[in-house]
PDB file of C-alpha atoms in Angstrom:
ATOM      1  CA  UNK A   1     -36.992 -45.810 -27.335  1.00  0.00           C
ATOM      2  CA  UNK A   2     -34.310 -47.425 -24.638  1.00  0.00           C
ATOM      3  CA  UNK A   3     -31.760 -47.123 -27.032  1.00  0.00           C
ATOM      4  CA  UNK A   4     -32.370 -43.087 -28.097  1.00  0.00           C
ATOM      5  CA  UNK A   5     -32.419 -42.494 -24.606  1.00  0.00           C
ATOM      6  CA  UNK A   6     -28.787 -44.356 -24.784  1.00  0.00           C
ATOM      7  CA  UNK A   7     -27.721 -42.391 -28.002  1.00  0.00           C
ATOM      8  CA  UNK A   8     -28.028 -39.397 -26.423  1.00  0.00           C
ATOM      9  CA  UNK A   9     -26.127 -40.130 -22.447  1.00  0.00           C
ATOM     10  CA  UNK A  10     -22.644 -39.968 -24.227  1.00  0.00           C
ATOM     11  CA  UNK A  11     -23.863 -36.562 -25.609  1.00  0.00           C
ATOM     12  CA  UNK A  12     -24.488 -35.050 -22.392  1.00  0.00           C
ATOM     13  CA  UNK A  13     -21.561 -36.252 -21.387  1.00  0.00           C
ATOM     14  CA  UNK A  14     -19.041 -35.306 -23.470  1.00  0.00           C
ATOM     15  CA  UNK A  15     -21.196 -31.750 -23.496  1.00  0.00           C
ATOM     16  CA  UNK A  16     -20.241 -31.727 -19.514  1.00  0.00           C
ATOM     17  CA  UNK A  17     -16.826 -32.986 -20.275  1.00  0.00           C
ATOM     18  CA  UNK A  18     -16.446 -29.322 -23.211  1.00  0.00           C
ATOM     19  CA  UNK A  19     -18.192 -27.284 -20.351  1.00  0.00           C
ATOM     20  CA  UNK A  20     -15.788 -28.680 -17.347  1.00  0.00           C
ATOM     21  CA  UNK A  21     -12.778 -27.536 -19.568  1.00  0.00           C
ATOM     22  CA  UNK A  22     -14.028 -24.366 -20.657  1.00  0.00           C
ATOM     23  CA  UNK A  23     -13.969 -23.678 -17.587  1.00  0.00           C
ATOM     24  CA  UNK A  24     -10.592 -24.584 -16.512  1.00  0.00           C
ATOM     25  CA  UNK A  25      -9.644 -22.741 -19.521  1.00  0.00           C
ATOM     26  CA  UNK A  26     -11.048 -19.301 -18.745  1.00  0.00           C
ATOM     27  CA  UNK A  27      -9.940 -19.752 -14.975  1.00  0.00           C
ATOM     28  CA  UNK A  28      -6.255 -19.852 -16.297  1.00  0.00           C
ATOM     29  CA  UNK A  29      -7.180 -16.069 -17.769  1.00  0.00           C
ATOM     30  CA  UNK A  30      -7.798 -14.696 -13.573  1.00  0.00           C
ATOM     31  CA  UNK A  31      -5.337 -12.283 -12.183  1.00  0.00           C
ATOM     32  CA  UNK A  32      -3.182 -14.685 -10.115  1.00  0.00           C
ATOM     33  CA  UNK A  33       0.029 -13.654  -8.251  1.00  0.00           C
ATOM     34  CA  UNK A  34       2.314 -15.212  -6.340  1.00  0.00           C
ATOM     35  CA  UNK A  35       4.166 -14.403  -2.871  1.00  0.00           C
ATOM     36  CA  UNK A  36       8.147 -14.531  -2.959  1.00  0.00           C
ATOM     37  CA  UNK A  37      10.104 -15.698  -0.025  1.00  0.00           C
ATOM     38  CA  UNK A  38       9.999 -11.862   2.157  1.00  0.00           C
ATOM     39  CA  UNK A  39      13.599 -10.542   2.520  1.00  0.00           C
ATOM     40  CA  UNK A  40      15.109  -8.980   5.397  1.00  0.00           C
ATOM     41  CA  UNK A  41      15.971  -5.610   2.672  1.00  0.00           C
ATOM     42  CA  UNK A  42      14.385  -2.355   3.693  1.00  0.00           C
ATOM     43  CA  UNK A  43      13.709   0.439   0.521  1.00  0.00           C
ATOM     44  CA  UNK A  44      13.936   3.867   0.718  1.00  0.00           C
ATOM     45  CA  UNK A  45      10.512   5.663   0.302  1.00  0.00           C
ATOM     46  CA  UNK A  46      10.742   7.043  -2.838  1.00  0.00           C
ATOM     47  CA  UNK A  47       8.966   6.990  -6.963  1.00  0.00           C
ATOM     48  CA  UNK A  48      11.723   4.410  -8.441  1.00  0.00           C
ATOM     49  CA  UNK A  49      11.359   3.647 -12.415  1.00  0.00           C
ATOM     50  CA  UNK A  50      13.150   0.776 -14.201  1.00  0.00           C
ATOM     51  CA  UNK A  51      12.205  -0.892 -17.676  1.00  0.00           C
ATOM     52  CA  UNK A  52      11.280  -4.728 -18.259  1.00  0.00           C
ATOM     53  CA  UNK A  53      11.655  -6.279 -20.984  1.00  0.00           C
ATOM     54  CA  UNK A  54      10.204 -10.209 -22.398  1.00  0.00           C
ATOM     55  CA  UNK A  55       9.803 -11.822 -25.708  1.00  0.00           C
ATOM     56  CA  UNK A  56       7.292 -12.939 -26.983  1.00  0.00           C
ATOM     57  CA  UNK A  57       7.460 -15.616 -30.111  1.00  0.00           C
ATOM     58  CA  UNK A  58       7.474 -12.789 -32.749  1.00  0.00           C
ATOM     59  CA  UNK A  59       9.425  -9.820 -31.020  1.00  0.00           C
ATOM     60  CA  UNK A  60      11.327  -8.213 -27.778  1.00  0.00           C
ATOM     61  CA  UNK A  61       8.394  -6.190 -25.686  1.00  0.00           C
ATOM     62  CA  UNK A  62       9.666  -3.186 -23.202  1.00  0.00           C
ATOM     63  CA  UNK A  63       7.262  -1.896 -20.566  1.00  0.00           C
ATOM     64  CA  UNK A  64       8.726   1.041 -18.431  1.00  0.00           C
ATOM     65  CA  UNK A  65       7.055   0.468 -14.509  1.00  0.00           C
ATOM     66  CA  UNK A  66       7.193   3.273 -12.277  1.00  0.00           C
ATOM     67  CA  UNK A  67       6.363   2.006  -8.574  1.00  0.00           C
ATOM     68  CA  UNK A  68       6.183   4.850  -5.163  1.00  0.00           C
ATOM     69  CA  UNK A  69       7.240   3.101  -1.773  1.00  0.00           C
ATOM     70  CA  UNK A  70       6.615   3.865   1.496  1.00  0.00           C
ATOM     71  CA  UNK A  71       7.342   1.316   4.253  1.00  0.00           C
ATOM     72  CA  UNK A  72       8.622  -1.247   1.968  1.00  0.00           C
ATOM     73  CA  UNK A  73       4.630  -0.838   0.708  1.00  0.00           C
ATOM     74  CA  UNK A  74       3.641  -0.094  -2.672  1.00  0.00           C
ATOM     75  CA  UNK A  75       1.705   2.095  -2.360  1.00  0.00           C
ATOM     76  CA  UNK A  76       0.865   2.913  -6.381  1.00  0.00           C
ATOM     77  CA  UNK A  77       2.276   2.124  -9.970  1.00  0.00           C
ATOM     78  CA  UNK A  78       1.814   3.128 -13.514  1.00  0.00           C
ATOM     79  CA  UNK A  79       2.761   0.601 -16.355  1.00  0.00           C
ATOM     80  CA  UNK A  80       3.719   1.880 -19.990  1.00  0.00           C
ATOM     81  CA  UNK A  81       3.689  -0.555 -22.437  1.00  0.00           C
ATOM     82  CA  UNK A  82       5.694   0.228 -25.591  1.00  0.00           C
ATOM     83  CA  UNK A  83       4.397  -3.338 -27.578  1.00  0.00           C
ATOM     84  CA  UNK A  84       5.829  -3.869 -31.533  1.00  0.00           C
ATOM     85  CA  UNK A  85       2.595  -6.258 -32.199  1.00  0.00           C
ATOM     86  CA  UNK A  86      -1.100  -5.760 -32.012  1.00  0.00           C
ATOM     87  CA  UNK A  87      -1.672  -9.092 -30.448  1.00  0.00           C
ATOM     88  CA  UNK A  88       0.509  -7.403 -27.683  1.00  0.00           C
ATOM     89  CA  UNK A  89      -0.454  -3.843 -27.481  1.00  0.00           C
ATOM     90  CA  UNK A  90      -4.190  -5.778 -26.778  1.00  0.00           C
ATOM     91  CA  UNK A  91      -2.261  -7.783 -24.217  1.00  0.00           C
ATOM     92  CA  UNK A  92      -0.290  -5.150 -22.169  1.00  0.00           C
ATOM     93  CA  UNK A  93      -3.320  -3.055 -21.939  1.00  0.00           C
ATOM     94  CA  UNK A  94      -4.951  -6.559 -20.461  1.00  0.00           C
ATOM     95  CA  UNK A  95      -2.407  -5.725 -17.721  1.00  0.00           C
ATOM     96  CA  UNK A  96      -1.994  -2.337 -17.749  1.00  0.00           C
ATOM     97  CA  UNK A  97      -5.992  -2.527 -16.616  1.00  0.00           C
ATOM     98  CA  UNK A  98      -5.539  -4.929 -14.255  1.00  0.00           C
ATOM     99  CA  UNK A  99      -1.870  -4.774 -12.001  1.00  0.00           C
ATOM    100  CA  UNK A 100      -3.097  -1.559  -9.607  1.00  0.00           C
ATOM    101  CA  UNK A 101      -5.055  -4.347  -8.048  1.00  0.00           C
ATOM    102  CA  UNK A 102      -2.657  -6.718  -7.770  1.00  0.00           C
ATOM    103  CA  UNK A 103       0.427  -5.047  -6.312  1.00  0.00           C
ATOM    104  CA  UNK A 104      -0.728  -1.387  -4.275  1.00  0.00           C
ATOM    105  CA  UNK A 105      -0.837  -2.331  -0.562  1.00  0.00           C
ATOM    106  CA  UNK A 106       1.502  -5.201  -0.874  1.00  0.00           C
ATOM    107  CA  UNK A 107       5.034  -5.471   0.652  1.00  0.00           C
ATOM    108  CA  UNK A 108       7.533  -5.694  -2.307  1.00  0.00           C
ATOM    109  CA  UNK A 109       9.874  -8.394  -1.296  1.00  0.00           C
ATOM    110  CA  UNK A 110       6.551 -10.141  -0.966  1.00  0.00           C
ATOM    111  CA  UNK A 111       5.478  -9.588  -4.588  1.00  0.00           C
ATOM    112  CA  UNK A 112       5.771 -12.171  -7.886  1.00  0.00           C
ATOM    113  CA  UNK A 113       3.660 -11.576 -10.552  1.00  0.00           C
ATOM    114  CA  UNK A 114       2.151 -14.336 -12.865  1.00  0.00           C
ATOM    115  CA  UNK A 115      -0.522 -13.747 -14.817  1.00  0.00           C
ATOM    116  CA  UNK A 116      -2.385 -10.459 -14.874  1.00  0.00           C
ATOM    117  CA  UNK A 117      -6.518  -9.926 -17.185  1.00  0.00           C
ATOM    118  CA  UNK A 118      -4.779 -13.908 -19.044  1.00  0.00           C
ATOM    119  CA  UNK A 119      -1.342 -11.882 -19.870  1.00  0.00           C
ATOM    120  CA  UNK A 120       2.009 -13.588 -18.379  1.00  0.00           C
ATOM    121  CA  UNK A 121       4.328 -12.910 -20.702  1.00  0.00           C
ATOM    122  CA  UNK A 122       4.134  -9.344 -19.824  1.00  0.00           C
ATOM    123  CA  UNK A 123       4.169 -10.046 -16.143  1.00  0.00           C
ATOM    124  CA  UNK A 124       7.416 -11.482 -16.960  1.00  0.00           C
ATOM    125  CA  UNK A 125       8.910  -7.712 -18.400  1.00  0.00           C
ATOM    126  CA  UNK A 126       7.201  -6.686 -14.681  1.00  0.00           C
ATOM    127  CA  UNK A 127       9.211  -8.743 -12.425  1.00  0.00           C
ATOM    128  CA  UNK A 128      12.144  -7.869 -13.809  1.00  0.00           C
ATOM    129  CA  UNK A 129      11.623  -4.447 -13.765  1.00  0.00           C
ATOM    130  CA  UNK A 130      10.743  -4.465 -10.366  1.00  0.00           C
ATOM    131  CA  UNK A 131      14.052  -6.804  -9.154  1.00  0.00           C
ATOM    132  CA  UNK A 132      15.314  -3.563 -10.626  1.00  0.00           C
ATOM    133  CA  UNK A 133      13.685  -1.096  -8.276  1.00  0.00           C
ATOM    134  CA  UNK A 134      14.594  -3.046  -5.555  1.00  0.00           C
ATOM    135  CA  UNK A 135      18.365  -2.526  -6.160  1.00  0.00           C
ATOM    136  CA  UNK A 136      17.531   1.114  -6.908  1.00  0.00           C
ATOM    137  CA  UNK A 137      15.753   1.499  -3.551  1.00  0.00           C
ATOM    138  CA  UNK A 138      18.609   0.053  -1.264  1.00  0.00           C
ATOM    139  CA  UNK A 139      21.391   1.878  -3.505  1.00  0.00           C
TER     140      UNK A 139
END
């Protein structure tokens, strides 16, 4: 009986470790943004659009980003994808569905999106479009 109980203990420990690893993997799917160092720029109020590109293992993808700025704060955002592969279509759709919650109401200089709804590559295209929008809004 004692031998049977000892044989079960490693299995339970392994299951607990597997469960903890699964939780950590799921945590990586959450939306995250990083705060960039504020710049002393002041941007003209208005609506701006720019293209952002990013590389996937199969192709280069493009998204169109439109933001409305008021007092350097993003008051609206729209992202339109142009996926080349079905996997990219899925990730772009998830990114598009979650981006407004991450950026609306935030100062454009304090914005650097790293992952939204599990999509980290699309974030790179979004960030490059935001940099172009900053240039448009100062010029």
